[in-house]
Coordinates of C-alpha atoms and ligand atoms in Angstrom, one line a residue:
M1 CA 89.8 137.3 109.3
G2 CA 91.9 135.8 106.6
I3 CA 93.7 136.8 103.5
V4 CA 93.0 140.1 101.7
A5 CA 90.4 139.3 99.0
E6 CA 92.4 141.0 96.3
D7 CA 95.3 138.7 97.0
I8 CA 93.0 135.6 96.8
A9 CA 91.9 136.7 93.3
R10 CA 95.5 137.2 92.3
V11 CA 96.4 133.7 93.4
R12 CA 93.5 132.3 91.5
E13 CA 94.5 134.1 88.3
S14 CA 98.2 133.3 88.6
T15 CA 97.7 129.6 89.1
D16 CA 98.0 127.3 86.1
I17 CA 95.3 124.9 87.0
V18 CA 96.4 122.3 84.4
G19 CA 99.9 122.4 85.8
L20 CA 98.6 122.1 89.4
I21 CA 96.3 119.2 88.6
S22 CA 98.9 117.4 86.5
E23 CA 101.0 117.0 89.6
R24 CA 98.3 114.6 90.9
V25 CA 96.4 113.4 87.9
A26 CA 97.7 112.3 84.4
L27 CA 95.9 114.7 82.1
K28 CA 95.5 114.3 78.4
R29 CA 94.6 117.2 76.1
V30 CA 91.3 116.8 74.3
G31 CA 90.6 119.8 72.1
R32 CA 90.7 122.8 74.4
R33 CA 90.1 120.8 77.6
Y34 CA 92.1 118.3 79.5
Q35 CA 90.9 114.9 80.7
G36 CA 92.0 112.3 83.2
L37 CA 90.9 109.8 85.8
C38 CA 89.1 111.5 88.6
P39 CA 91.1 111.7 91.8
F40 CA 87.9 112.0 93.9
H41 CA 86.4 108.7 93.0
N42 CA 87.5 105.4 91.6
E43 CA 87.1 105.1 87.9
K44 CA 88.5 103.3 84.9
S45 CA 87.5 105.7 82.2
A46 CA 88.3 109.4 82.3
S47 CA 85.3 111.5 83.3
F48 CA 87.4 114.2 85.0
S49 CA 87.7 117.3 82.8
V50 CA 89.7 120.6 83.3
N51 CA 89.0 123.8 81.5
P52 CA 92.2 126.0 81.7
E53 CA 90.5 129.1 80.3
L54 CA 88.0 129.2 83.1
G55 CA 90.4 127.7 85.6
V56 CA 87.9 125.1 86.7
Y57 CA 87.5 121.3 86.8
H58 CA 84.5 119.1 86.8
C59 CA 83.9 115.4 87.1
F60 CA 81.0 113.9 85.2
G61 CA 81.2 110.8 87.4
C62 CA 81.0 112.1 90.9
Q63 CA 80.1 115.8 90.2
A64 CA 83.2 117.1 92.0
S65 CA 84.0 120.5 90.7
G66 CA 85.8 123.7 91.5
D67 CA 88.8 125.9 91.0
S68 CA 92.4 125.5 91.9
I69 CA 91.8 126.3 95.5
T70 CA 88.9 123.9 95.8
F71 CA 91.1 121.2 94.2
L72 CA 93.8 121.5 96.8
R73 CA 91.4 121.8 99.6
E74 CA 89.5 118.7 98.7
L75 CA 92.3 116.5 97.6
D76 CA 94.6 117.3 100.5
H77 CA 91.9 117.9 103.1
I78 CA 93.2 121.3 104.1
D79 CA 91.5 124.5 104.9
F80 CA 90.9 127.5 102.6
I81 CA 93.7 129.6 103.9
D82 CA 96.2 126.8 103.7
A83 CA 95.2 126.1 100.1
V84 CA 95.6 129.8 99.1
E85 CA 98.9 130.0 100.9
R86 CA 100.3 127.0 99.0
L87 CA 99.1 128.3 95.7
A88 CA 100.6 131.7 96.6
A89 CA 103.9 130.1 97.4
R90 CA 103.8 128.3 94.0
A91 CA 103.1 131.5 92.2
G92 CA 105.5 133.6 94.2
I93 CA 102.9 135.9 95.6
T94 CA 103.3 137.5 99.1
L95 CA 99.9 137.4 100.8
R96 CA 98.5 140.1 103.0
Y97 CA 96.2 139.2 105.9
D98 CA 93.4 141.3 107.2
D99 CA 93.5 139.8 110.6
A100 CA 96.4 140.8 112.9
K101 CA 96.6 137.5 114.7
A102 CA 96.5 135.3 111.6
N103 CA 99.0 137.7 110.1
Q104 CA 101.3 137.2 113.0
D105 CA 101.0 133.4 112.9
R106 CA 101.8 133.3 109.2
Q107 CA 104.8 135.6 109.7
K108 CA 106.0 133.5 112.6
R109 CA 105.8 130.3 110.5
S110 CA 107.7 131.9 107.7
R111 CA 110.4 133.1 110.1
L112 CA 110.8 129.6 111.5
V113 CA 111.0 128.1 108.1
E114 CA 113.6 130.6 107.2
A115 CA 115.6 129.6 110.3
M116 CA 115.4 126.0 109.2
R117 CA 116.4 126.8 105.7
A118 CA 119.5 128.7 107.0
A119 CA 120.4 125.7 109.1
V120 CA 120.1 123.3 106.2
A121 CA 122.4 125.6 104.2
V122 CA 125.0 125.8 107.1
Y123 CA 125.1 122.1 107.6
H124 CA 125.1 121.4 103.9
D125 CA 128.0 123.7 103.2
R126 CA 129.9 122.2 106.1
L127 CA 129.4 118.7 104.7
L128 CA 130.7 119.6 101.3
T129 CA 133.6 121.7 102.2
S130 CA 134.7 121.4 105.8
P131 CA 137.7 119.2 106.7
D132 CA 136.0 118.0 109.9
A133 CA 133.2 116.5 107.7
G134 CA 135.7 114.1 106.1
P135 CA 134.5 111.1 108.0
A136 CA 130.9 111.9 107.0
R137 CA 131.8 112.1 103.3
A138 CA 133.7 108.9 103.6
Y139 CA 130.8 107.2 105.3
L140 CA 128.4 108.4 102.5
R141 CA 130.8 107.1 99.8
S142 CA 131.0 103.8 101.6
R143 CA 127.2 103.5 101.4
G144 CA 127.3 104.3 97.6
F145 CA 126.3 108.0 97.9
D146 CA 128.4 110.5 96.0
G147 CA 128.5 114.3 96.1
D148 CA 125.6 114.6 93.7
A149 CA 123.5 112.5 96.0
A150 CA 124.5 114.7 99.0
R151 CA 123.5 117.8 97.0
R152 CA 120.3 116.3 95.8
F153 CA 119.1 115.5 99.3
E154 CA 120.8 118.5 100.8
L155 CA 122.6 116.4 103.4
G156 CA 124.7 118.2 106.0
W157 CA 127.2 117.9 108.7
A158 CA 126.7 119.1 112.3
P159 CA 130.2 119.7 113.7
D160 CA 131.4 118.6 117.1
G161 CA 131.1 122.0 118.8
Y162 CA 128.8 123.3 121.5
D163 CA 127.3 126.2 119.6
V164 CA 128.7 126.3 116.0
L165 CA 125.3 126.5 114.4
T166 CA 123.7 128.7 117.1
R167 CA 126.4 131.3 116.7
T168 CA 126.3 131.3 112.9
L169 CA 122.5 131.7 112.9
L170 CA 122.5 134.4 115.6
D171 CA 125.1 136.2 113.4
Q172 CA 122.5 135.9 110.6
R173 CA 120.0 137.8 112.8
F174 CA 117.8 134.9 113.7
S175 CA 116.4 135.2 117.2
R176 CA 117.2 133.0 120.1
D177 CA 113.5 132.2 120.5
D178 CA 113.0 131.1 116.9
L179 CA 116.1 128.9 117.0
A180 CA 114.8 127.3 120.2
A181 CA 111.2 127.0 118.7
V182 CA 112.4 124.9 115.8
G183 CA 114.5 122.7 118.0
L184 CA 117.9 123.7 116.6
T185 CA 119.2 124.9 119.9
F186 CA 118.4 124.6 123.6
T187 CA 119.5 126.3 126.7
N188 CA 121.8 124.1 128.8
R189 CA 122.2 124.0 132.6
A190 CA 124.8 126.7 132.4
N191 CA 122.1 128.9 130.8
R192 CA 124.0 128.9 127.6
M193 CA 122.6 128.3 124.1
Q194 CA 123.8 124.9 122.8
D195 CA 123.4 123.1 119.4
Q196 CA 120.8 120.3 119.4
F197 CA 122.8 118.3 117.0
R198 CA 126.5 117.7 117.3
N199 CA 128.9 115.4 115.4
R200 CA 126.1 114.0 113.2
L201 CA 125.4 113.5 109.6
M202 CA 122.3 115.5 109.0
F203 CA 119.3 114.6 106.9
P204 CA 117.0 117.7 106.5
I205 CA 113.3 116.8 106.6
F206 CA 111.0 118.8 104.4
D207 CA 107.2 119.0 104.4
R208 CA 105.4 118.1 101.3
Q209 CA 105.7 121.7 100.0
G210 CA 109.4 121.5 100.3
D211 CA 109.8 123.7 103.4
P212 CA 112.5 122.4 105.8
V213 CA 110.8 121.5 109.1
G214 CA 113.1 119.1 110.9
F215 CA 116.3 117.1 110.9
G216 CA 117.3 113.5 111.4
G217 CA 120.9 113.3 112.6
R218 CA 123.0 110.1 112.4
T219 CA 126.0 109.5 114.6
L220 CA 129.1 108.1 113.0
T221 CA 131.0 107.5 116.2
G222 CA 128.4 105.6 118.1
D223 CA 127.8 108.4 120.7
G224 CA 124.2 108.4 121.8
P225 CA 121.4 107.0 119.8
K226 CA 122.1 106.1 116.2
Y227 CA 119.5 108.5 114.9
K228 CA 118.4 111.7 116.7
N229 CA 115.4 113.6 115.3
S230 CA 114.2 117.1 115.8
P231 CA 111.8 117.4 118.7
E232 CA 108.1 118.2 118.0
T233 CA 107.9 121.9 117.0
P234 CA 105.3 124.1 115.5
L235 CA 106.7 123.0 112.1
Y236 CA 107.5 119.4 112.8
H237 CA 105.0 116.7 113.7
K238 CA 106.6 113.4 113.3
S239 CA 103.3 111.5 113.3
R240 CA 102.3 113.3 110.1
I241 CA 105.6 114.1 108.3
L242 CA 106.9 111.7 105.7
Y243 CA 110.5 112.1 104.7
G244 CA 110.9 112.5 101.0
L245 CA 107.3 113.2 100.1
N246 CA 108.3 116.7 98.8
W247 CA 110.5 115.0 96.1
A248 CA 108.3 111.9 95.6
K249 CA 104.8 113.3 95.5
A250 CA 104.6 113.8 91.7
E251 CA 105.9 110.3 91.1
V252 CA 103.7 108.8 93.8
S253 CA 100.7 110.1 91.9
A254 CA 102.1 109.3 88.4
R255 CA 102.9 105.7 89.5
D256 CA 99.9 105.4 91.7
A257 CA 102.0 103.8 94.4
V258 CA 104.1 104.8 97.3
V259 CA 107.1 102.9 98.7
I260 CA 107.4 103.3 102.5
C261 CA 110.9 102.7 103.9
E262 CA 112.3 102.8 107.4
G263 CA 115.2 105.3 106.9
Y264 CA 116.5 108.4 105.2
T265 CA 119.2 106.5 103.3
D266 CA 116.6 104.0 102.1
V267 CA 114.6 106.8 100.5
M268 CA 117.8 108.0 98.8
A269 CA 118.7 104.6 97.7
F270 CA 115.3 104.0 96.1
A271 CA 115.4 107.4 94.4
L272 CA 118.9 106.9 93.0
A273 CA 118.0 103.3 91.9
G274 CA 115.1 104.6 89.7
V275 CA 112.3 104.2 92.3
P276 CA 111.5 107.9 92.9
N277 CA 108.2 107.3 94.7
A278 CA 109.7 106.3 98.1
V279 CA 109.2 108.0 101.4
A280 CA 110.1 107.2 105.0
T281 CA 108.6 107.8 108.4
C282 CA 110.9 109.8 110.7
G283 CA 111.8 107.6 113.6
T284 CA 108.3 106.3 114.2
A285 CA 106.0 103.6 113.0
L286 CA 103.6 104.5 110.3
T287 CA 100.6 106.2 111.8
E288 CA 97.0 106.7 110.7
D289 CA 97.8 110.3 110.1
H290 CA 100.5 109.2 107.6
V291 CA 98.0 107.0 105.8
Q292 CA 95.6 109.9 105.6
V293 CA 98.3 112.1 104.0
L294 CA 99.3 109.4 101.6
K295 CA 95.8 108.4 100.4
N296 CA 95.5 111.8 98.9
F297 CA 98.2 110.7 96.4
T298 CA 97.7 107.0 96.0
R299 CA 95.9 104.0 97.6
H300 CA 98.7 101.6 96.9
I301 CA 101.3 101.2 99.6
V302 CA 104.4 99.1 99.3
L303 CA 106.3 98.5 102.6
A304 CA 110.0 98.3 101.9
Y305 CA 110.9 97.2 105.4
D306 CA 113.5 94.6 106.3
A307 CA 111.6 91.3 106.2
D308 CA 112.0 90.7 109.9
N309 CA 110.7 94.2 110.8
A310 CA 107.8 93.9 108.5
G311 CA 107.0 90.5 110.0
Q312 CA 106.9 92.0 113.4
T313 CA 104.5 94.9 112.6
A314 CA 101.0 94.3 113.6
A315 CA 99.1 92.8 110.7
E316 CA 95.7 93.7 112.2
K317 CA 96.7 97.4 111.8
W318 CA 97.2 97.0 108.1
Y319 CA 94.1 95.0 107.5
T320 CA 92.0 97.5 109.4
W321 CA 93.5 100.4 107.5
E322 CA 93.0 98.6 104.2
Q323 CA 89.3 98.4 104.9
R324 CA 88.9 101.8 106.5
F325 CA 90.9 103.8 104.0
E326 CA 90.4 101.6 101.0
I327 CA 94.1 101.2 100.5
D328 CA 96.0 98.1 99.7
V329 CA 99.2 97.3 101.5
R330 CA 101.9 95.1 100.0
V331 CA 105.4 94.1 101.2
A332 CA 108.4 94.5 98.9
A333 CA 110.4 91.3 98.4
L334 CA 113.5 92.4 100.3
P335 CA 115.9 89.8 101.6
T336 CA 115.9 89.3 105.3
G337 CA 118.4 91.3 107.2
G338 CA 119.3 93.7 104.4
D339 CA 117.9 97.2 104.3
P340 CA 117.3 98.9 100.9
A341 CA 120.3 101.1 101.4
D342 CA 122.6 98.0 101.7
L343 CA 121.0 96.5 98.7
F344 CA 121.5 99.7 96.8
K345 CA 125.2 99.4 97.1
A346 CA 125.3 95.7 96.2
D347 CA 122.8 95.7 93.4
P348 CA 120.8 98.8 92.7
D349 CA 118.4 97.1 90.3
A350 CA 117.3 94.8 93.0
L351 CA 115.4 97.6 94.6
G352 CA 113.1 98.0 91.6
R353 CA 112.6 94.3 91.4
A354 CA 111.8 94.1 95.1
V355 CA 109.0 96.6 94.6
E356 CA 107.7 94.9 91.5
G357 CA 107.7 91.6 93.4
A358 CA 105.7 93.0 96.3
R359 CA 103.1 90.7 97.8
S360 CA 100.0 91.3 99.9
F361 CA 100.7 91.5 103.6
M362 CA 98.8 88.2 104.1
Q363 CA 100.8 86.5 101.4
F364 CA 104.0 87.9 102.9
K365 CA 103.2 86.5 106.4
L366 CA 102.1 83.1 105.1
D367 CA 105.2 82.8 102.9
R368 CA 107.3 83.4 106.0
V369 CA 105.5 80.8 108.0
L370 CA 105.6 78.2 105.2
G371 CA 109.2 79.2 104.2
A372 CA 110.4 78.5 107.7
A373 CA 108.5 75.2 107.9
D374 CA 109.8 71.7 107.3
L375 CA 107.2 70.5 104.9
T376 CA 108.8 67.1 104.5
T377 CA 107.5 65.6 107.8
P378 CA 104.0 65.3 109.1
E379 CA 105.0 67.1 112.2
G380 CA 106.5 70.0 110.2
R381 CA 103.4 70.2 108.1
A382 CA 101.2 70.2 111.2
R383 CA 103.2 73.0 112.7
A384 CA 103.0 75.0 109.5
A385 CA 99.2 74.5 109.4
E386 CA 98.8 75.7 112.9
A387 CA 101.0 78.7 112.3
S388 CA 99.1 79.5 109.1
V389 CA 95.9 79.4 111.0
R390 CA 97.2 82.1 113.3
V391 CA 98.1 84.2 110.4
L392 CA 94.8 83.7 108.5
R393 CA 92.8 84.4 111.6
E394 CA 94.2 88.0 111.7
H395 CA 92.2 88.9 108.7
T396 CA 88.6 89.6 109.4
N397 CA 87.4 89.3 105.8
E398 CA 86.2 85.8 105.1
L399 CA 86.4 86.2 101.4
V400 CA 90.0 87.3 101.6
R401 CA 90.9 84.4 103.9
E402 CA 89.2 82.0 101.6
G403 CA 91.7 82.5 98.8
Y404 CA 94.6 82.0 101.1
I405 CA 93.1 78.9 102.7
Q406 CA 93.1 77.2 99.3
Q407 CA 96.8 78.0 99.0
V408 CA 97.9 76.8 102.5
A409 CA 95.7 73.7 102.2
G410 CA 97.6 72.9 99.0
V411 CA 101.0 73.5 100.5
T412 CA 100.5 71.8 103.8
G413 CA 98.3 69.0 102.5
F414 CA 95.6 69.5 105.1
D415 CA 92.2 70.0 103.8
H416 CA 90.3 73.1 103.3
A417 CA 87.6 72.2 105.9
W418 CA 90.2 71.7 108.6
F419 CA 91.5 75.2 108.1
K420 CA 88.0 76.7 108.1
D421 CA 87.2 74.9 111.4
A422 CA 90.5 75.9 112.9
I423 CA 90.1 79.6 112.0
A424 CA 86.5 79.6 113.3
R425 CA 87.7 78.4 116.7
P426 CA 88.3 81.3 119.1
A427 CA 91.9 82.5 119.0
P428 CA 93.8 81.8 122.2
R429 CA 94.4 84.9 124.2
R430 CA 97.9 86.5 123.9
G431 CA 100.4 84.7 126.0
E432 CA 98.3 81.6 126.2
E433 CA 98.9 80.5 122.6
P434 CA 100.1 77.0 122.8
E435 CA 103.3 76.4 121.1
P436 CA 102.6 73.5 118.8
T437 CA 104.9 70.6 119.7
T438 CA 105.9 67.5 117.7
A439 CA 103.6 65.5 119.9
E440 CA 100.7 67.7 119.0
R441 CA 99.2 67.0 115.6
P442 CA 96.2 69.1 114.9
V443 CA 94.7 66.7 112.4
V444 CA 94.9 63.4 114.2
R445 CA 94.0 64.3 117.7
V446 CA 90.5 62.8 117.7
D447 CA 88.6 60.5 115.4
P448 CA 91.3 59.1 113.2
S449 CA 89.7 59.2 109.8
A450 CA 87.4 62.2 110.3
R451 CA 89.9 64.8 109.4
V452 CA 91.8 62.9 106.8
D453 CA 91.1 63.8 103.2
R454 CA 88.3 61.3 102.2
R455 CA 90.0 60.7 98.8
E456 CA 93.0 59.4 100.7
I457 CA 90.9 57.3 102.9
E458 CA 89.2 55.8 99.9
A459 CA 92.5 55.0 98.3
L460 CA 93.6 53.3 101.6
R461 CA 90.4 51.2 101.5
W462 CA 91.2 50.0 98.0
A463 CA 94.7 49.3 99.0
I464 CA 93.5 47.1 101.9
H465 CA 90.5 45.4 100.3
E466 CA 91.3 45.3 96.5
P467 CA 95.0 46.0 96.2
A468 CA 95.0 44.9 92.5
Q469 CA 93.1 48.1 91.7
V470 CA 95.9 50.3 93.0
A471 CA 99.0 48.2 93.1
S472 CA 100.4 49.3 89.8
W473 CA 100.3 53.1 90.4
I474 CA 99.8 54.0 94.0
D475 CA 102.7 55.8 95.7
V476 CA 103.3 57.4 99.1
S477 CA 103.9 60.7 97.4
L478 CA 100.2 60.9 96.5
F479 CA 99.2 61.2 100.1
G480 CA 99.3 64.5 101.8
D481 CA 97.8 63.7 105.1
P482 CA 100.3 62.7 107.8
L483 CA 98.1 60.0 109.2
A484 CA 97.3 58.6 105.8
I485 CA 101.0 58.6 104.9
E486 CA 101.9 56.7 108.0
A487 CA 99.1 54.2 107.4
F488 CA 100.1 53.7 103.8
E489 CA 103.8 53.3 104.6
L490 CA 103.0 50.7 107.2
L491 CA 100.8 48.8 104.7
A492 CA 103.5 48.9 102.1
A493 CA 106.2 47.7 104.4
S494 CA 104.2 44.8 105.8
A495 CA 103.8 41.4 104.3
S496 CA 100.1 41.2 105.2
F497 CA 97.4 43.4 106.5
H498 CA 97.5 41.4 109.6
E499 CA 101.2 42.1 110.1
A500 CA 100.5 45.8 109.5
L501 CA 97.8 45.7 112.2
T502 CA 100.2 44.2 114.7
Q503 CA 102.8 46.8 114.0
A504 CA 100.5 49.8 114.2
T505 CA 99.9 51.9 117.2
G506 CA 97.8 54.9 118.2
P507 CA 95.8 56.7 115.6
V508 CA 97.3 54.6 112.8
L509 CA 96.0 51.4 114.4
A510 CA 92.6 53.0 115.0
L511 CA 92.5 54.1 111.3
L512 CA 93.5 50.7 110.0
E513 CA 91.0 48.9 112.2
Q514 CA 88.3 51.2 111.0
L515 CA 89.2 50.8 107.3
A516 CA 89.3 47.1 107.7
V517 CA 85.6 47.0 108.3
E518 CA 84.7 49.5 105.6
E519 CA 84.3 48.4 102.0
P520 CA 85.6 50.7 99.2
V521 CA 82.9 52.7 97.6
V522 CA 81.8 51.4 94.2
D523 CA 79.5 53.8 92.4
G524 CA 79.2 55.1 88.9
E525 CA 80.1 53.2 85.8
P526 CA 82.4 50.2 86.4
E527 CA 84.4 51.0 83.2
T528 CA 85.5 54.3 84.7
L529 CA 86.0 53.1 88.2
H530 CA 89.8 52.7 87.9
A531 CA 90.2 56.1 86.2
R532 CA 88.1 57.9 88.8
L533 CA 90.1 56.3 91.6
V534 CA 93.4 57.3 90.0
V535 CA 92.2 60.9 89.3
S536 CA 90.7 61.5 92.7
L537 CA 93.9 60.7 94.5
V538 CA 96.4 62.1 92.0
E539 CA 94.7 65.4 91.3
P540 CA 94.9 66.9 94.9
A541 CA 98.4 65.6 95.2
G542 CA 99.4 67.2 92.0
E543 CA 97.8 70.5 93.1
R544 CA 99.8 70.4 96.3
W545 CA 102.9 69.8 94.4
L546 CA 102.2 72.6 92.0
A547 CA 101.6 75.0 94.8
D548 CA 104.9 74.0 96.4
L549 CA 106.8 74.3 93.1
L550 CA 105.3 77.7 92.4
R551 CA 106.1 78.8 95.9
R552 CA 109.7 77.8 95.4
G553 CA 109.9 79.1 91.8
D554 CA 110.7 75.6 90.6
E555 CA 110.5 75.3 86.8
R556 CA 108.9 71.9 86.9
A557 CA 105.6 73.8 87.6
M558 CA 105.5 74.4 83.9
A559 CA 105.3 70.7 83.2
V560 CA 102.9 69.9 86.1
K561 CA 100.4 72.6 85.3
P562 CA 99.3 71.4 81.8
L563 CA 98.8 67.9 83.2
L564 CA 96.5 69.2 85.9
D565 CA 94.7 71.2 83.4
R566 CA 94.2 68.2 81.2
I567 CA 92.9 66.2 84.2
A568 CA 90.5 69.0 85.1
H569 CA 89.2 69.2 81.5
A570 CA 88.8 65.4 81.1
R571 CA 87.0 65.0 84.4
N572 CA 83.4 63.8 83.9
S573 CA 83.8 63.7 80.1
D574 CA 86.8 61.7 79.0
W575 CA 88.1 59.6 82.0
A576 CA 90.6 57.8 79.9
V577 CA 92.4 61.0 79.0
G578 CA 92.3 62.1 82.6
E579 CA 93.7 58.8 83.8
Q580 CA 96.5 58.9 81.4
A581 CA 97.5 62.4 82.5
A582 CA 97.2 61.4 86.1
L583 CA 99.4 58.4 85.7
Q584 CA 102.0 60.6 84.0
L585 CA 101.9 62.9 87.0
V586 CA 102.3 59.9 89.4
G587 CA 105.6 59.1 87.7
M588 CA 106.8 62.7 88.0
L589 CA 105.7 63.0 91.6
A590 CA 107.3 59.7 92.6
D591 CA 110.6 60.6 90.8
A592 CA 110.6 64.0 92.5
Q593 CA 110.2 62.5 96.0
A594 CA 112.3 59.4 95.6
P595 CA 115.5 59.6 97.7
V596 CA 118.7 60.2 95.7
D597 CA 120.4 56.9 94.9
D598 CA 123.8 57.2 96.6
G599 CA 124.6 53.5 96.0
S600 CA 124.3 52.5 99.6
A601 CA 120.6 52.0 99.7
P602 CA 118.2 50.9 96.9
A603 CA 116.4 53.8 95.4
A604 CA 112.7 53.8 96.0
E605 CA 110.9 52.2 93.1
P606 CA 107.5 53.7 93.7
N607 CA 105.5 51.5 91.4
T608 CA 106.8 48.4 93.1
E609 CA 105.6 49.5 96.5
V610 CA 102.6 47.2 96.3
P611 CA 100.4 47.3 99.3
V612 CA 99.5 44.1 100.9
G613 CA 96.3 42.2 100.2
S614 CA 93.2 41.8 102.2
E615 CA 94.0 39.0 104.6
A616 CA 92.4 40.5 107.6
Ligands
ZN1 ZN1 84.8 112.0 90.0

């Protein structure tokens, strides 16, 4: 079985191994050898070496070695014959087979590819020259694609006739069976050969070697589905094929990243906008087979899906693949509701920026949850926290979750421990997930103070028992916990602690009653007591604010960050410096959160919001 030995030897000799490997690995000439980062194992310094004279490669790191055929086999996980055929095609060698059946198969495949190639040419010519393709050309122009783009991607036009393509290809001596086998024609009820695609803008789909294997056809009139794809054929397997990989593969390797889009025009848009490493699935979701194909070229995947679509894809799938295939998946920063092709027309450079600004899948989902939340109310923050827990829970890796918990704790103001507990609780089964309501506040459901940040509790104790310690600087903006905020606001608005108690209800009442019988903690040196108290309340509030500013891209983060750094450095060593920085931060925080003075109501004067004394 197989290919004639003589031909295999010819293929080996005719293949430029440096040229072949360079398509996948950046090689540098070192003397008479070439060196690069090994594609077979992860490494930071180059231990992969190619010897062009002998036509072999060797890796000193993982001991991978072989010739051009081995290289293709191992990198692309293909069989020997497949590898030899690809190299033969590169070198323009026609192979002979010593097995009649294999020979037949190869010949059949090559006939089918030829039929597809002829169809691409017929449709393409029609698009460029035929009067009936006018609307298609106009449509392309309206999307920002000119004639050069149409030629580059070999776009076509399938005319509105029953058998225009079929007749043309039969005239070119292609057989009925072959045309049917590649899905270009079918036999209708009247037992007549009929074109599969009619009245559609045609996107030819190539395999990664550049052989045409299928079509995606887009209707411009709204007849039938928007996109119609070739049926599964011996050439075309949509769960494995990636549109554009034939053009993008070298750039995917060179940039060590692949951008995955949803549509043919998205791939075109990216390529024309200077992001040539984009591919698309053909009318299906990305499959495991696709990932297998891609990971031969890169382990970095950027999803360029419309934000809503990306949000709806199953996160678990990505996290599983990340671990199983050692890939990392990020989501491009595309605006909601705009696909890349739309963006291309409006602002081509935005496509490159969207890829550069790609975030991890987890970050993307959290940003959506937090971005949609109203973080100005306790209820809104509670809902955001609950929603974040659902997102966090999807990731099985505790270390990965940990980093994000820090972040959502900062933004929502709930403490880290609460998130850890909430994630550890078993997830409700699908469909039974309770929709959090305003009445439902995760943090305050039980023991009033147990879940409140203890630093905020401590500040409240001082406000109740020793108001002089806090009166000059304490401000509602320093509290992040909804219950603590309510309690503090009630204290500040009341003439006496007793009055506050009579006004309070529910968890706030329970909390105030509890605090009334608890003395503030006095430990450590008395000289630093005040500073420690200020720092312990201001620091977490500052961190929450910073996280929020960073999330919104607010420039004030530049001013907040150094103050927080100063506090962190001064902690435990120079309390006076820490206190000073903290007090500065209080001023900024209070200013930032004070309502705008519109003349009708007095603007909040944070430092005058003196809590009441201990008259309980
Ligand atoms: Zn290696």
